[in-house]
PDB file of C-alpha atoms in Angstrom:
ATOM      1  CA  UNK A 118     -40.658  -8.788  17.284  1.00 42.00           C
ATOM      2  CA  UNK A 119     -38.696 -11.791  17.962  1.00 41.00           C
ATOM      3  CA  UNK A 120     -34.969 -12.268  17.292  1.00 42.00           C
ATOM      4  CA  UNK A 121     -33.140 -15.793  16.165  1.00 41.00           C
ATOM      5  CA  UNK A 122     -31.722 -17.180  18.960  1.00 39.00           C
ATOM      6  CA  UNK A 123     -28.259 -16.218  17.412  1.00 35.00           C
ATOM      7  CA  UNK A 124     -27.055 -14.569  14.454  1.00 36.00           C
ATOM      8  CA  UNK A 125     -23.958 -13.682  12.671  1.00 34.00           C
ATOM      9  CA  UNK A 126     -22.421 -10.071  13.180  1.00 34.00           C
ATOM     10  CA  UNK A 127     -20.162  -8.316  10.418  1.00 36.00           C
ATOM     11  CA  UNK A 128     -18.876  -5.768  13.126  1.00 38.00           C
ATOM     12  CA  UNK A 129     -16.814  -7.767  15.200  1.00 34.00           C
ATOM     13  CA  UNK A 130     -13.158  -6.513  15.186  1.00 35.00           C
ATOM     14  CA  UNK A 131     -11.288  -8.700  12.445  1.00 37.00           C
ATOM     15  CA  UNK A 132      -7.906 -10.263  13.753  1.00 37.00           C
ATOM     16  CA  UNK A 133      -5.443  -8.192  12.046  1.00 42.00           C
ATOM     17  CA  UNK A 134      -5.818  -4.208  11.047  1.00 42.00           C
ATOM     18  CA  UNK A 135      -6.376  -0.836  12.886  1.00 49.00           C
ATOM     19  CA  UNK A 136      -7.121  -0.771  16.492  1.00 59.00           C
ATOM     20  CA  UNK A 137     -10.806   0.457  17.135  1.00 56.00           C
ATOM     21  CA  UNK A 138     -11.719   3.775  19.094  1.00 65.00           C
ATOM     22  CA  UNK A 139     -12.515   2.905  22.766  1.00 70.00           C
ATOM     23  CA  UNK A 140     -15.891   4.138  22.661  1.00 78.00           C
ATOM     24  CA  UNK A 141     -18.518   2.498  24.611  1.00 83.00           C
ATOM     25  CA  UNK A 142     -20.839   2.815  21.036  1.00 86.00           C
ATOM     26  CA  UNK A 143     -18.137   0.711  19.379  1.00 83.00           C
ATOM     27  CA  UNK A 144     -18.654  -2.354  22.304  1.00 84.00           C
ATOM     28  CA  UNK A 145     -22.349  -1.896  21.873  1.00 86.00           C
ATOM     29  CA  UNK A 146     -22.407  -2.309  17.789  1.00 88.00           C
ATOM     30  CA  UNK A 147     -19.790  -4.647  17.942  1.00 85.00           C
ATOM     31  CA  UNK A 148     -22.287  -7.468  18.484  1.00 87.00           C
ATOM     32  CA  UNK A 149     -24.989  -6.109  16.817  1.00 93.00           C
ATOM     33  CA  UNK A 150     -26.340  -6.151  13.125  1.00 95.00           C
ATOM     34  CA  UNK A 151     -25.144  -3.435  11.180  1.00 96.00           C
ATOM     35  CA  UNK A 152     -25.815  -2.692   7.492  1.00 98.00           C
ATOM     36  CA  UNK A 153     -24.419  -0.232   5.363  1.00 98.00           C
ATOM     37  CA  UNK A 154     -26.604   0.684   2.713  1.00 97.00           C
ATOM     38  CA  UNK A 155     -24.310   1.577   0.464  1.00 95.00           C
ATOM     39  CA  UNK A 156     -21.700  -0.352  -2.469  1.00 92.00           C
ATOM     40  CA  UNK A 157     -19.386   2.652  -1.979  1.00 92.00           C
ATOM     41  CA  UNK A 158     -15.687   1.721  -1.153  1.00 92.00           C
ATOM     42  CA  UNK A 159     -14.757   5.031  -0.006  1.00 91.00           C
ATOM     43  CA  UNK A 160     -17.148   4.787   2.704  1.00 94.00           C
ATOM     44  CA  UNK A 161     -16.631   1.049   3.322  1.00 93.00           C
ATOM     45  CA  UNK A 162     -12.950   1.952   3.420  1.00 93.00           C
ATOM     46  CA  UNK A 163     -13.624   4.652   6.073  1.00 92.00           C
ATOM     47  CA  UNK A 164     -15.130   2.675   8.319  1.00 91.00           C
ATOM     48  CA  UNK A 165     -12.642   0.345   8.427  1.00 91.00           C
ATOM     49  CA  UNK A 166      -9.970   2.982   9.345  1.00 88.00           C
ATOM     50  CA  UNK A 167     -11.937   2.583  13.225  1.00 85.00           C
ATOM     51  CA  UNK A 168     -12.044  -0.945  12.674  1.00 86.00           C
ATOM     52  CA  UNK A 169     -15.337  -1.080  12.099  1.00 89.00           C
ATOM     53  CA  UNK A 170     -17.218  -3.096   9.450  1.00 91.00           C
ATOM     54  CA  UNK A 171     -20.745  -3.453   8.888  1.00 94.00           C
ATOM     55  CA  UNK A 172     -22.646  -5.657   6.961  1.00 96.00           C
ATOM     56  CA  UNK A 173     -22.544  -4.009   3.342  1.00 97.00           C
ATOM     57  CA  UNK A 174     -26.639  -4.578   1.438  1.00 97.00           C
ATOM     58  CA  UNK A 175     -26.731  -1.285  -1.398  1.00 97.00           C
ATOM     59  CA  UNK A 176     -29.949  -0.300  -1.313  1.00 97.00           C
ATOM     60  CA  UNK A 177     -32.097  -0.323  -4.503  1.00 96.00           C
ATOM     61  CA  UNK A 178     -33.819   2.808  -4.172  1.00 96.00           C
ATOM     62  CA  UNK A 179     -33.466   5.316  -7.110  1.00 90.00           C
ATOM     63  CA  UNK A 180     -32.195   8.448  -5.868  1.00 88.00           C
ATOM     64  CA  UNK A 181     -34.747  10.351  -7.694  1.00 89.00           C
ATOM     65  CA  UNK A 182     -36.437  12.871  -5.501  1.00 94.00           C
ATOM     66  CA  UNK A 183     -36.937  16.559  -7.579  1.00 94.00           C
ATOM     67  CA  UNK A 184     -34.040  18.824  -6.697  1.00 93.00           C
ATOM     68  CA  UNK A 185     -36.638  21.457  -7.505  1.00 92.00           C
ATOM     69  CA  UNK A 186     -38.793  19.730  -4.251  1.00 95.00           C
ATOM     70  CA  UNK A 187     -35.650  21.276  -1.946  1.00 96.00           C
ATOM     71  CA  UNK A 188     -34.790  24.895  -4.446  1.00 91.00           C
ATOM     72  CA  UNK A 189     -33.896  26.983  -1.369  1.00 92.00           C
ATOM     73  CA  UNK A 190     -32.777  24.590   0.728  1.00 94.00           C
ATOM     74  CA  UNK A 191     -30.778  22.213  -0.824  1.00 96.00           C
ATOM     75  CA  UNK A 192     -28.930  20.380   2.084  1.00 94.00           C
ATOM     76  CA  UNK A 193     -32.013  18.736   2.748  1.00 97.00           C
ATOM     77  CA  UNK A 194     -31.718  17.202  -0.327  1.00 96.00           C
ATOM     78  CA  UNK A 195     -29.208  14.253   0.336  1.00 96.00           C
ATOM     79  CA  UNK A 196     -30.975  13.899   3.783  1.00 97.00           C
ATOM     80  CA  UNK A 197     -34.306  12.905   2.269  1.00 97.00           C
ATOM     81  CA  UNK A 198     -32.747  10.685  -0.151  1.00 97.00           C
ATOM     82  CA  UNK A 199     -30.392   8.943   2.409  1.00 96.00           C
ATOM     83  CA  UNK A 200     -33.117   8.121   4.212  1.00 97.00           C
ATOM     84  CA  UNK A 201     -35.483   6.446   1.486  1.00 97.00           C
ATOM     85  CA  UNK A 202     -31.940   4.610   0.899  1.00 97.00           C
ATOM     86  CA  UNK A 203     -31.689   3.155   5.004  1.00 98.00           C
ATOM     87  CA  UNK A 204     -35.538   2.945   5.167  1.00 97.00           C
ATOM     88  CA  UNK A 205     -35.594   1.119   2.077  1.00 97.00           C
ATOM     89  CA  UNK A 206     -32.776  -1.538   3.031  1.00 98.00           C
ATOM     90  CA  UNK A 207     -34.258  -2.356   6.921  1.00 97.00           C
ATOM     91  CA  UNK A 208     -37.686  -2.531   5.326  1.00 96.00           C
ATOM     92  CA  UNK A 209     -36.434  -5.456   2.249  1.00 97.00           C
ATOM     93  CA  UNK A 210     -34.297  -7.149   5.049  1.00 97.00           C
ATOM     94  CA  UNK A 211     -37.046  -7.356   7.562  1.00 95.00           C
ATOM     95  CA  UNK A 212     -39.163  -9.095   4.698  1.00 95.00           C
ATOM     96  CA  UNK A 213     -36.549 -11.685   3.906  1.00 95.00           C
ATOM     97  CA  UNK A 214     -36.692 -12.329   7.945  1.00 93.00           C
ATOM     98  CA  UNK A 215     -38.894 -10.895  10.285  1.00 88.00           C
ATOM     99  CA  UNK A 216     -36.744 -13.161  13.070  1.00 88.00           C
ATOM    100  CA  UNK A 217     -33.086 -11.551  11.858  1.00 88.00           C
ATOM    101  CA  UNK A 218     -34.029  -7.687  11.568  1.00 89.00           C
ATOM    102  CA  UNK A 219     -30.962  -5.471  10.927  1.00 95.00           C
ATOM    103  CA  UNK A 220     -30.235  -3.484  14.645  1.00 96.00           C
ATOM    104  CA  UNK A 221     -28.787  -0.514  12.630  1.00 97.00           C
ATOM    105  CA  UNK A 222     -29.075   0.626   9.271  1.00 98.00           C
ATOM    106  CA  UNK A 223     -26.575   3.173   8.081  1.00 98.00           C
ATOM    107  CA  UNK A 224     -27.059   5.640   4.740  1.00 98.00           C
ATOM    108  CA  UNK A 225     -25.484   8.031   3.441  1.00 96.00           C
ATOM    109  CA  UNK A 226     -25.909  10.326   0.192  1.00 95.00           C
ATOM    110  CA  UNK A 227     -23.193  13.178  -0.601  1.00 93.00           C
ATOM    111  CA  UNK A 228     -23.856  15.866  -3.012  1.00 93.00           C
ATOM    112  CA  UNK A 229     -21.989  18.528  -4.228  1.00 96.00           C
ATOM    113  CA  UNK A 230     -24.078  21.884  -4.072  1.00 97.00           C
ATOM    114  CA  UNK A 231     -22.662  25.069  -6.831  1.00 97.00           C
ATOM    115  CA  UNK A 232     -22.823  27.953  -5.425  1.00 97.00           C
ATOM    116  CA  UNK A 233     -23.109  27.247  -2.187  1.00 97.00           C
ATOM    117  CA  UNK A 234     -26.596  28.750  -1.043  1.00 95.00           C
ATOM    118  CA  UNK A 235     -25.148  30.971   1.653  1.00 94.00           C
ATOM    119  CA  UNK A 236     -23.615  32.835  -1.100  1.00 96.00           C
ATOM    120  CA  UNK A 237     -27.179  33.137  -3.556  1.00 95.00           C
ATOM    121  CA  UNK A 238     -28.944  34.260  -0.590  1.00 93.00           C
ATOM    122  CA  UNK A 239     -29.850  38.157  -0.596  1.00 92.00           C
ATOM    123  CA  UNK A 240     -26.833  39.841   0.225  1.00 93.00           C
ATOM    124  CA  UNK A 241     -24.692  36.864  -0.706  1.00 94.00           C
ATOM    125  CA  UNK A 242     -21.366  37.232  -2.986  1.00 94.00           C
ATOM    126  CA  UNK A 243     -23.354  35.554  -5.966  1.00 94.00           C
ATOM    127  CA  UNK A 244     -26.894  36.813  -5.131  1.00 94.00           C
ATOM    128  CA  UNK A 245     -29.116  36.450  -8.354  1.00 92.00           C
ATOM    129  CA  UNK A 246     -27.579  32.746  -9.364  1.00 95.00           C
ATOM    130  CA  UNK A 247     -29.016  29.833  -8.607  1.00 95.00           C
ATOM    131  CA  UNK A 248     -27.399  26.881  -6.978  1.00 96.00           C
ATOM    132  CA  UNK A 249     -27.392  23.672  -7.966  1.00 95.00           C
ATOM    133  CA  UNK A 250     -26.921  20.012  -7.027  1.00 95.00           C
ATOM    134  CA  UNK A 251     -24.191  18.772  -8.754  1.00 91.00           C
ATOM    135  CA  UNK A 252     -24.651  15.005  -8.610  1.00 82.00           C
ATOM    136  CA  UNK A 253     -22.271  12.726 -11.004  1.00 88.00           C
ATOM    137  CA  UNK A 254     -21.702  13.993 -14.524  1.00 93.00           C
ATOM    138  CA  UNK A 255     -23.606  11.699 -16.919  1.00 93.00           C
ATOM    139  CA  UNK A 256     -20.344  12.483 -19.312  1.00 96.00           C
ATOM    140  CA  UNK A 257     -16.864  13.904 -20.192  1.00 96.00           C
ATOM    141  CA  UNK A 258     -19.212  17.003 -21.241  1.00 96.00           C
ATOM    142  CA  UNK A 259     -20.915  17.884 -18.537  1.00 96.00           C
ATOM    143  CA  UNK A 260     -17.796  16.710 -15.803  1.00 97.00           C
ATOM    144  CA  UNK A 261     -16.004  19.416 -17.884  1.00 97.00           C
ATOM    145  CA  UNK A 262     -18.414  21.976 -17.345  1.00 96.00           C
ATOM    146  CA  UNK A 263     -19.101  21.311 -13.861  1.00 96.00           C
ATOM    147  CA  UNK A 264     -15.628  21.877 -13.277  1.00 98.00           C
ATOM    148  CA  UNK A 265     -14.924  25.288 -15.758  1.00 97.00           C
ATOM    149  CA  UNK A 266     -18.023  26.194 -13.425  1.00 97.00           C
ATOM    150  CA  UNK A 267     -16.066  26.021 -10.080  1.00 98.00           C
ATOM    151  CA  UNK A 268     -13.072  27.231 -11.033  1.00 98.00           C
ATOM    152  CA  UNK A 269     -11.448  30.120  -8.617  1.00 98.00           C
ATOM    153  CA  UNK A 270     -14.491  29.829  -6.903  1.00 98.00           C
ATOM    154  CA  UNK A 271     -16.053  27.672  -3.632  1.00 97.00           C
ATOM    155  CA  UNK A 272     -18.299  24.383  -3.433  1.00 98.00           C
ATOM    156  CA  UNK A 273     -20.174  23.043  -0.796  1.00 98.00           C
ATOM    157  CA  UNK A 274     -19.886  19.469  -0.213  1.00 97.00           C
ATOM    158  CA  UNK A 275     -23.214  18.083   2.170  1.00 96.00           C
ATOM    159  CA  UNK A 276     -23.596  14.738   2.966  1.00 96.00           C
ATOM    160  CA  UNK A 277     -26.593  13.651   4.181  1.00 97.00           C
ATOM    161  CA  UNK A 278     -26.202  10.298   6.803  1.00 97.00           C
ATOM    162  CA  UNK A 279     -29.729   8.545   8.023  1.00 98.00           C
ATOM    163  CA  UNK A 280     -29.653   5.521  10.452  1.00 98.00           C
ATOM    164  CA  UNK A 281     -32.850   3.256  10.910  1.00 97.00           C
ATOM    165  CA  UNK A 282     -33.648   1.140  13.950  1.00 96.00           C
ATOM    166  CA  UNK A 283     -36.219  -1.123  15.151  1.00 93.00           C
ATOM    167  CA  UNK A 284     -39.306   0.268  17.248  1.00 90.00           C
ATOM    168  CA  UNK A 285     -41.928  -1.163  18.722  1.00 86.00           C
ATOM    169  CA  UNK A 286     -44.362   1.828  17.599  1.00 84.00           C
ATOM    170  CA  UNK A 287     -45.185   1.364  14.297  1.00 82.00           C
ATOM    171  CA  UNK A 288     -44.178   1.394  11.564  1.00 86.00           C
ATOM    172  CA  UNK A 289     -41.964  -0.812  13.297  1.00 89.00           C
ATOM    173  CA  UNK A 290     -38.464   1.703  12.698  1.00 94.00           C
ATOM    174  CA  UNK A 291     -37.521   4.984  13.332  1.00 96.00           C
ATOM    175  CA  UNK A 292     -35.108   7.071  11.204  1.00 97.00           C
ATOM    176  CA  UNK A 293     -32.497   9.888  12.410  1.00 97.00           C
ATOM    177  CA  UNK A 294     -30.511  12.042  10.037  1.00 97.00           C
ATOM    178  CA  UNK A 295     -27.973  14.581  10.537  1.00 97.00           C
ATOM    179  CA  UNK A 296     -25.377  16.005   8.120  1.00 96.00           C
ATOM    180  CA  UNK A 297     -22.299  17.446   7.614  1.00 97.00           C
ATOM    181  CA  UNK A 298     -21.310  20.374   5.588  1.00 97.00           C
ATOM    182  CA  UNK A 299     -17.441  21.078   3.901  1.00 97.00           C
ATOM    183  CA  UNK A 300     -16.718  24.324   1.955  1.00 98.00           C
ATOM    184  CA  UNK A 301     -13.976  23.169  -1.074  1.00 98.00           C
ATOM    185  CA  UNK A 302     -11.963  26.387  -2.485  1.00 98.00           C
ATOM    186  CA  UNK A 303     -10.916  25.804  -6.382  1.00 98.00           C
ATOM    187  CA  UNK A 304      -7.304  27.139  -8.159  1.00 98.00           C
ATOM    188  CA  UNK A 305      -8.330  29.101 -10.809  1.00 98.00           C
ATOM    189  CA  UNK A 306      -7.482  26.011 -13.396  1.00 98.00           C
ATOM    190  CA  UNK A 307      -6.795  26.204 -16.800  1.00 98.00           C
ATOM    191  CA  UNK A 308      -8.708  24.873 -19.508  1.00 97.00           C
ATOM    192  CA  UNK A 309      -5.748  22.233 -19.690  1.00 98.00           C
ATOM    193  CA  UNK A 310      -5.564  21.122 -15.967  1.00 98.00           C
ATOM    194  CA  UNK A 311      -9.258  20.661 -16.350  1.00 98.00           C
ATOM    195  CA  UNK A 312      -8.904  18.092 -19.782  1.00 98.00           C
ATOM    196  CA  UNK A 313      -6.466  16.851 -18.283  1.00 98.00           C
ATOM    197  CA  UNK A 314      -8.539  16.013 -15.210  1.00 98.00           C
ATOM    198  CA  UNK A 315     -11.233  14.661 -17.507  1.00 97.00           C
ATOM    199  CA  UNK A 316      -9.067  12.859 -19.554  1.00 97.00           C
ATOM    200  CA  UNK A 317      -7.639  10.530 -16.582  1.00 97.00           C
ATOM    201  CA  UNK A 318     -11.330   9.261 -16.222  1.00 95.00           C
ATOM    202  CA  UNK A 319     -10.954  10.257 -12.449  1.00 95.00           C
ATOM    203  CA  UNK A 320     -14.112  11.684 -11.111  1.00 93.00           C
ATOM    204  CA  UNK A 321     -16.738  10.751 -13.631  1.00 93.00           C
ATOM    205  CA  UNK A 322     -18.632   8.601 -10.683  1.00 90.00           C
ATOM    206  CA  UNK A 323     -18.164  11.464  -8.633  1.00 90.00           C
ATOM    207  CA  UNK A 324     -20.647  14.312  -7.012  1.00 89.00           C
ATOM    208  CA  UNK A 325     -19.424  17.262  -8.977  1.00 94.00           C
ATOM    209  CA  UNK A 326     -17.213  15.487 -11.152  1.00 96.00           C
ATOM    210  CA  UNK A 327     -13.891  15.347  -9.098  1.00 97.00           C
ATOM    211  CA  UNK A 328     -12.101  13.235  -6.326  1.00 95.00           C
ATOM    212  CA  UNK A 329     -10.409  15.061  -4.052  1.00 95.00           C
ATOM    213  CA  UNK A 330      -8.674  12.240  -2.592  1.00 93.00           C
ATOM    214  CA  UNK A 331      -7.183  11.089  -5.920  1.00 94.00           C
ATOM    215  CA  UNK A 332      -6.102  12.972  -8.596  1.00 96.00           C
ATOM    216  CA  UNK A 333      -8.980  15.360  -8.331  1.00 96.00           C
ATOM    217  CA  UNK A 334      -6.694  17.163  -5.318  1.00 96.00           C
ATOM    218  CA  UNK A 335      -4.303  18.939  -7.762  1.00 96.00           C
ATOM    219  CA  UNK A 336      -7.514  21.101  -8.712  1.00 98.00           C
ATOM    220  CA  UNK A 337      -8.541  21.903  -4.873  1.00 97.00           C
ATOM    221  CA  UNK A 338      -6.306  25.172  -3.110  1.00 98.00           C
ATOM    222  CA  UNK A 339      -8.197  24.481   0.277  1.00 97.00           C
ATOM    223  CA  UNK A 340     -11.311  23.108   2.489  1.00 97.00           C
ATOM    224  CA  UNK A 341     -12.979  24.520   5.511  1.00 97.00           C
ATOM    225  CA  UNK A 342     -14.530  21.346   7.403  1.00 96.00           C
ATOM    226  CA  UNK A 343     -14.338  17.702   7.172  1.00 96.00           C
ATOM    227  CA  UNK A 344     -11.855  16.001   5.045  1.00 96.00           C
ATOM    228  CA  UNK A 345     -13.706  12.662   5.211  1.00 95.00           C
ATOM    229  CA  UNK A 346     -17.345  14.137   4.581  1.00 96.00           C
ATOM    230  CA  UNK A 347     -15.869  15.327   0.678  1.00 95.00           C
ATOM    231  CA  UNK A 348     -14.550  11.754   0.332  1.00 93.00           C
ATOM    232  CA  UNK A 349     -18.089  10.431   1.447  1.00 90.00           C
ATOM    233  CA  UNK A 350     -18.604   9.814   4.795  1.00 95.00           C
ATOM    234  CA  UNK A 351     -18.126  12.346   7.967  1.00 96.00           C
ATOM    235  CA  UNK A 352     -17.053   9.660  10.129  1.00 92.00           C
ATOM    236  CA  UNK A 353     -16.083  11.761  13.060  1.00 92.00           C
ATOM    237  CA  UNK A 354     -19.458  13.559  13.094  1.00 95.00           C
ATOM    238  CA  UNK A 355     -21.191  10.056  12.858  1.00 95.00           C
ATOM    239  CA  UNK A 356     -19.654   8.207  15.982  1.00 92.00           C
ATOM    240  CA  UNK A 357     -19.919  11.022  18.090  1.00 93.00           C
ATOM    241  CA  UNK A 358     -24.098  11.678  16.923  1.00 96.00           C
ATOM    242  CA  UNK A 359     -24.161   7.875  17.831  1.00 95.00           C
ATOM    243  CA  UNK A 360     -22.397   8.140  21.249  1.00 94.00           C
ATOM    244  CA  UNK A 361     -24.793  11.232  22.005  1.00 95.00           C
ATOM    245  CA  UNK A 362     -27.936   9.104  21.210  1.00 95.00           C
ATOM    246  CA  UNK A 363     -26.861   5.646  22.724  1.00 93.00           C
ATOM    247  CA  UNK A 364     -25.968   7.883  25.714  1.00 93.00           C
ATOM    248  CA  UNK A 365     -29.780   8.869  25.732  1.00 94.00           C
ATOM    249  CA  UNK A 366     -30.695   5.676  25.797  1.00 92.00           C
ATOM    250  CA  UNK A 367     -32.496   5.975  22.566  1.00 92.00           C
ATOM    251  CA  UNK A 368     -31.187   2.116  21.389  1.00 91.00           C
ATOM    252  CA  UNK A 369     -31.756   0.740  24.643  1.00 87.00           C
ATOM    253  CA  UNK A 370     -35.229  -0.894  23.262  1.00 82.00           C
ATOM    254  CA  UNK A 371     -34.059  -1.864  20.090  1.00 80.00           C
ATOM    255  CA  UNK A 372     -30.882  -3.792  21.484  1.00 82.00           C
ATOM    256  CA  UNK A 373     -32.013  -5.080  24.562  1.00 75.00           C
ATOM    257  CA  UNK A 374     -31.030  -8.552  24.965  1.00 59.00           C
TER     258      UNK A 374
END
């Protein structure tokens, strides 16, 4: 598939603002087309902590898929649907111009799994429940009952994170996930803490109902993994699954000059 003799990047490193890592992945993208699929500012704003900004295009797809489809193992769950996202973004901009095809595509999906399944497994603490996915409270209601839920007890934040890039195989793309687990501990809260909570209107657009950057922190005693993967987006994990592939020449097809 051809390519426009030039195009317009969103990745180059803006004038002013934090200094980029000095990975060789961050020369490579830094000429290349590269769409977030995704409206989120959290994740928007964690990329740009590396300097890094891709082209942001939200993708349209539903984020529908059965939670009953993954019952027993859930942390697929945000994969599959991260990828429909990214697969669903290359595929609309690649219609709008088959000469200007995205280079990299970059989804992500968090959810917030209660219990975490390790812990409903035979011989788990919680054995006999059933965990959920706890995706953003459709009201006050339910964000308060998420939360009585969790209290004095553990979460498991996954987030899902799918790239697509072009191929000459068809279907013309290929799609890579990976992602990234965080265990969040709960205080035992009070009924209080937790209207209070609700009553700020923090955390109603939220997996599971909180924010653990904002407010939402005063109700979290500890995590065990990735700060940035409960905000939205394991950044850390990302870059250095990019490096690995890019060092195994697996974009050296799709960004050859």
């Amino acid at each position: 598939m051809g390519k426009a003799p030039s195009k317009s990047s969103l990745t180059r490193s803006s004038p002013v603002g934090p200094k980029a890592l000095p990975l060789p992945i961050f020369q490579k993208l830094k000429d290349k087309r590269v769409v977030l699929a995704s409206a989120s500012p959290r994740r928007k704003e964690i990329f740009a902590a590396s300097d890094f900004h891709p082209e942001i295009i939200p993708s349209t797809f539903k984020e529908d898929l059965p939670h009953s489809r993954f019952q027993g193992r859930l942390a697929d769950y945000p994969i599959a649907t991260g990828a429909e996202k990214a697969m669903e973004v290359y595929e609309r901009l690649v219609k709008e111009n088959e000469y200007d095809p995205p280079d990299l595509v970059i989804s992500a999906d968090t959810v917030v799994i209660f219990p975490p399944e390790k812990d409903t497994v035979e011989g788990g603490e919680y054995h006999g429940e059933i965990s959920e996915v706890l995706e953003k409270p459709i009201n006050k209601h339910e964000q308060i009952r998420s939360l009585s839920s969790m209290s004095g007890r553990q979460c498991e934040v996954i987030t899902g994170v799918s790239i697509v890039y072009p191929t000459i195989e068809a279907p013309g793309f290929k799609v890579q996930s990976i992602s990234a687990s965080t265990l969040v501990q709960f205080y035992d809260n009070s009924k209080e803490t937790i209207q209070a909570y609700v009553d700020s209107e923090e955390g109603i657009d939220r997996a599971g109902g909180f924010a653990i950057q904002g407010l939402g922190g005063v109700l979290i005693e500890k995590i065990d993994g990735d700060y940035n993967n409960c905000v939205g987006f394991p950044s850390s994990a990302f870059f250095r699954w990019i490096s690995e592939l890019d060092s195994e020449a697996v974009f050296d097809e799709a960004w050859k000059e």
